[in-house]
Amino acid sequence: MTDPFDLSGKVALVTGASRGLGEGMALALARAGAACVLVSRSAKDLKTVAERVEGLGRRALVVPANVTDVKSVEAMAAKAVERFGRVDILVNNAGVNVRKPATDFTEADWDQVLDVNLKGAFFTTLAVGRGMLRRKSGRIINICSLTSAIGIRHIPAYAASKGGLLSLTRALAVEWAPHGITVNAIGPGYFITEMTQPLFEDPERRAWIESRIPLGRPGQPADLGGAVVFLASDASSYVTGQILFVDGGWTAG
């Protein structure tokens, strides 16, 4: 029998792939057999990840791009197609956060978070998705958040962007299902990454976070591997418009 989780011969494009969750998911996709297009603002930051992908025996392409710039995104998609002929799997992972009380937010704070997390995901999906629509095949995976479903203080723009990304996931899932494309989301809980490191360095904040997680620990980037491979593979061919929370049980409590 064919392994439904096997991604051999597939091409995956991961934004925000230079570190943290993006790096972890890119490596998981490579282990499952996929070639990887690795995207972030800096090519230098992607070099180590590309070497790790190639060390797994997979091809890697580094493409620096700014997901808030539509022309940059379109050029990124064109480079991926030029190298590999197509993109089968898109993981919209690029994201930023600004932590402060809502009353301290500036217009620039708001625009920065929404532009990267929501606008960037939409226009990246369009740039890559046009090829999927022509081929009538593709997997799109948006990286949402706990805050797609629950409220957490001091991150109003991030919460708005991730709630919007979940709604976008469902809208495109319905629109593109007739074209053989599935669109799903992953909702990570609290993971230890460079972005969240300040939270875990605060003993009081870390204790609060861990007290809310039934499994008793924050996530590590490798913990997303199974979810992203599942949603990228034939194993999830009848799953679309859904969010899979990978949160140690937080949203179940």
Coordinates of C-alpha atoms in Angstrom, one line a residue:
M1 CA 0.0 0.0 0.0
T2 CA 1.1 3.6 -0.7
D3 CA 2.0 5.6 2.4
P4 CA -0.6 8.4 2.5
F5 CA 1.8 10.6 4.5
D6 CA 4.6 10.2 1.9
L7 CA 5.5 13.6 0.3
S8 CA 8.1 12.2 -2.1
G9 CA 8.1 14.3 -5.3
K10 CA 6.2 17.1 -3.8
V11 CA 7.4 20.7 -3.5
A12 CA 6.6 22.7 -0.3
L13 CA 7.0 26.5 0.1
V14 CA 7.3 27.7 3.7
T15 CA 7.3 31.4 4.6
G16 CA 9.0 32.5 7.8
A17 CA 11.2 29.4 7.4
S18 CA 14.5 30.8 8.9
R19 CA 13.8 29.8 12.5
G20 CA 11.3 28.6 15.0
L21 CA 8.1 27.1 13.9
G22 CA 8.8 27.7 10.2
E23 CA 12.1 25.9 10.4
G24 CA 10.6 23.0 12.3
M25 CA 7.8 22.5 9.7
A26 CA 10.2 22.8 6.8
L27 CA 12.3 20.0 8.2
A28 CA 9.3 17.9 8.9
L29 CA 8.1 18.3 5.3
A30 CA 11.6 17.4 4.1
R31 CA 11.7 14.3 6.2
A32 CA 8.4 13.2 4.6
G33 CA 10.0 13.6 1.2
A34 CA 9.3 17.1 0.0
A35 CA 11.6 19.5 -1.7
C36 CA 11.5 22.8 0.1
V37 CA 11.3 26.5 -1.0
L38 CA 12.5 28.4 2.1
V39 CA 11.3 32.0 2.4
S40 CA 12.1 34.8 4.7
R41 CA 13.3 38.5 4.5
S42 CA 17.0 37.5 4.6
A43 CA 18.6 34.8 2.5
K44 CA 21.5 34.7 5.0
D45 CA 19.1 33.6 7.8
L46 CA 17.9 30.6 5.6
K47 CA 21.3 29.2 4.8
T48 CA 21.5 26.9 7.8
V49 CA 17.9 25.6 7.3
A50 CA 18.7 24.9 3.6
E51 CA 21.7 22.9 4.6
R52 CA 19.7 20.9 7.0
V53 CA 17.0 20.2 4.3
E54 CA 19.8 19.1 1.9
G55 CA 21.3 17.0 4.7
L56 CA 18.1 15.0 4.6
G57 CA 18.5 14.3 1.0
R58 CA 16.0 16.8 -0.3
R59 CA 16.4 19.8 -2.6
A60 CA 16.2 23.3 -1.1
L61 CA 15.7 26.7 -2.6
V62 CA 16.3 29.9 -0.6
V63 CA 14.2 32.8 -1.7
P64 CA 14.4 36.1 0.2
A65 CA 11.0 37.9 0.0
N66 CA 8.9 40.4 1.9
V67 CA 5.4 39.0 2.2
T68 CA 3.9 42.5 2.7
D69 CA 5.1 43.5 -0.8
V70 CA 2.9 42.0 -3.5
K71 CA 5.6 42.3 -6.2
S72 CA 8.1 40.6 -4.0
V73 CA 5.7 37.8 -3.3
E74 CA 4.9 37.3 -7.0
A75 CA 8.6 37.2 -7.8
M76 CA 9.1 34.6 -5.0
A77 CA 6.4 32.3 -6.5
A78 CA 7.9 32.7 -10.0
K79 CA 11.4 31.7 -8.7
A80 CA 9.9 28.6 -7.0
V81 CA 8.2 27.6 -10.3
E82 CA 11.3 28.3 -12.3
R83 CA 13.3 26.0 -10.1
F84 CA 10.9 23.2 -9.4
G85 CA 8.1 23.5 -12.0
R86 CA 5.3 23.9 -9.4
V87 CA 4.4 24.3 -5.8
D88 CA 2.2 21.6 -4.3
I89 CA 2.2 22.7 -0.7
L90 CA 2.1 26.2 0.8
V91 CA 2.6 26.9 4.5
N92 CA 1.8 30.5 5.4
N93 CA 3.9 30.9 8.5
A94 CA 5.5 34.3 8.3
G95 CA 4.3 36.3 11.3
V96 CA 5.1 39.1 13.8
N97 CA 3.7 40.3 17.1
V98 CA 3.6 43.5 19.1
R99 CA 2.9 43.0 22.8
K100 CA 1.5 46.0 24.7
P101 CA -1.9 47.1 26.1
A102 CA -4.4 48.0 23.4
T103 CA -4.5 51.7 24.6
D104 CA -0.7 51.9 23.8
F105 CA -1.1 50.7 20.2
T106 CA -0.1 53.0 17.4
E107 CA -1.4 52.9 13.8
A108 CA 2.1 51.7 12.8
D109 CA 1.9 48.9 15.3
W110 CA -1.4 47.8 14.0
D111 CA -0.5 48.0 10.3
Q112 CA 2.8 46.1 10.8
V113 CA 1.1 43.1 12.4
L114 CA -1.9 43.0 10.0
D115 CA 0.3 43.5 6.9
V116 CA 2.5 40.6 7.7
N117 CA 0.1 38.1 9.3
L118 CA -3.0 38.6 7.2
K119 CA -2.2 40.6 4.1
G120 CA 1.0 38.7 3.5
A121 CA -0.8 35.3 3.9
F122 CA -3.5 36.3 1.4
F123 CA -1.3 37.6 -1.3
T124 CA 1.2 34.7 -0.9
T125 CA -1.8 32.4 -1.3
L126 CA -2.9 34.1 -4.5
A127 CA 0.6 34.1 -6.0
V128 CA 1.2 30.4 -5.3
G129 CA -2.5 29.3 -5.6
R130 CA -2.9 30.4 -9.2
G131 CA -0.7 27.5 -10.3
M132 CA -2.6 25.2 -8.0
L133 CA -5.9 26.3 -9.6
R134 CA -4.5 25.6 -13.1
R135 CA -3.4 22.1 -12.0
K136 CA -6.5 21.5 -9.9
S137 CA -4.4 20.3 -7.0
G138 CA -2.8 21.8 -3.9
R139 CA -2.5 22.0 -0.2
I140 CA -2.6 25.3 1.6
I141 CA -1.8 25.5 5.4
N142 CA -2.2 28.7 7.3
I143 CA -0.5 29.0 10.7
C144 CA -3.1 30.6 13.0
S145 CA -3.0 30.6 16.8
L146 CA -4.7 30.0 20.0
T147 CA -5.9 33.5 19.6
S148 CA -7.9 32.5 16.5
A149 CA -10.4 31.1 19.1
I150 CA -9.7 32.7 22.5
G151 CA -8.7 36.1 23.9
I152 CA -5.3 36.8 25.5
R153 CA -4.4 40.2 26.8
H154 CA -1.9 42.7 25.2
I155 CA -1.9 41.3 21.7
P156 CA -5.0 42.9 20.0
A157 CA -3.5 43.2 16.5
Y158 CA -2.1 39.7 16.6
A159 CA -5.4 38.3 17.8
A160 CA -7.3 40.2 15.0
S161 CA -4.8 39.0 12.4
K162 CA -5.1 35.3 13.4
G163 CA -8.9 35.5 13.8
G164 CA -9.0 36.9 10.3
L165 CA -6.6 34.3 9.0
L166 CA -8.9 31.5 10.2
S167 CA -11.9 33.2 8.5
L168 CA -9.8 33.5 5.3
T169 CA -8.9 29.8 5.6
R170 CA -12.6 28.8 5.6
A171 CA -13.6 31.2 2.8
L172 CA -10.9 30.0 0.5
A173 CA -11.6 26.3 1.4
V174 CA -15.1 26.7 0.2
E175 CA -14.1 28.7 -2.9
W176 CA -11.3 26.5 -4.0
A177 CA -12.6 23.0 -3.0
P178 CA -14.1 22.5 -6.5
H179 CA -10.6 23.0 -7.9
G180 CA -9.0 20.2 -5.9
I181 CA -7.3 22.5 -3.4
T182 CA -7.6 22.0 0.4
V183 CA -7.1 25.0 2.7
N184 CA -6.6 24.3 6.4
A185 CA -5.0 25.9 9.4
I186 CA -2.9 24.9 12.4
G187 CA -3.4 26.7 15.7
P188 CA -0.2 26.4 17.7
G189 CA -0.4 27.1 21.4
Y190 CA 2.6 28.5 23.3
F191 CA 5.8 27.3 21.8
I192 CA 9.3 28.2 22.8
T193 CA 10.8 30.2 20.0
E194 CA 12.8 33.4 19.6
M195 CA 9.5 35.3 19.4
T196 CA 8.2 34.0 22.7
Q197 CA 11.5 33.7 24.5
P198 CA 10.8 36.9 26.6
L199 CA 7.6 35.3 27.9
F200 CA 9.4 32.2 29.1
E201 CA 12.2 34.2 30.7
D202 CA 9.6 35.8 33.0
P203 CA 9.1 33.2 35.8
E204 CA 5.6 34.5 36.7
R205 CA 4.4 34.5 33.0
R206 CA 5.9 31.1 32.3
A207 CA 4.2 29.6 35.4
W208 CA 0.9 31.0 34.2
I209 CA 1.3 29.6 30.7
E210 CA 2.3 26.2 31.9
S211 CA -0.6 26.1 34.4
R212 CA -3.0 26.4 31.4
I213 CA -1.5 23.5 29.4
P214 CA -2.9 20.1 30.3
L215 CA 0.2 18.3 29.0
G216 CA 2.2 20.5 31.4
R217 CA 4.8 21.9 29.0
P218 CA 5.1 24.4 26.2
G219 CA 5.6 23.2 22.7
Q220 CA 8.8 22.8 20.7
P221 CA 9.0 23.5 16.9
A222 CA 9.2 19.7 16.2
D223 CA 5.8 19.2 17.8
L224 CA 4.2 20.8 14.7
G225 CA 5.8 18.2 12.4
G226 CA 3.0 15.6 12.5
A227 CA 0.2 18.2 12.0
V228 CA 1.8 19.9 9.0
V229 CA 2.7 16.6 7.3
F230 CA -0.8 15.4 7.8
L231 CA -2.4 18.5 6.3
A232 CA 0.1 18.5 3.4
S233 CA -0.4 14.9 2.5
D234 CA -3.0 12.6 0.9
A235 CA -4.0 11.5 4.4
S236 CA -6.0 14.7 4.7
S237 CA -7.5 14.7 1.2
Y238 CA -11.1 14.9 2.6
V239 CA -10.2 17.6 5.2
T240 CA -10.7 21.3 4.3
G241 CA -11.7 24.5 6.0
Q242 CA -10.5 23.2 9.4
I243 CA -8.2 24.3 12.2
L244 CA -6.1 21.8 14.0
F245 CA -5.0 23.1 17.4
V246 CA -1.6 21.9 18.5
D247 CA -1.6 23.4 22.0
G248 CA -1.0 20.7 24.6
G249 CA -4.7 20.7 25.3
W250 CA -5.2 24.4 26.1
T251 CA -8.4 24.9 24.1
A252 CA -9.9 21.7 25.5
G253 CA -9.7 23.0 29.1

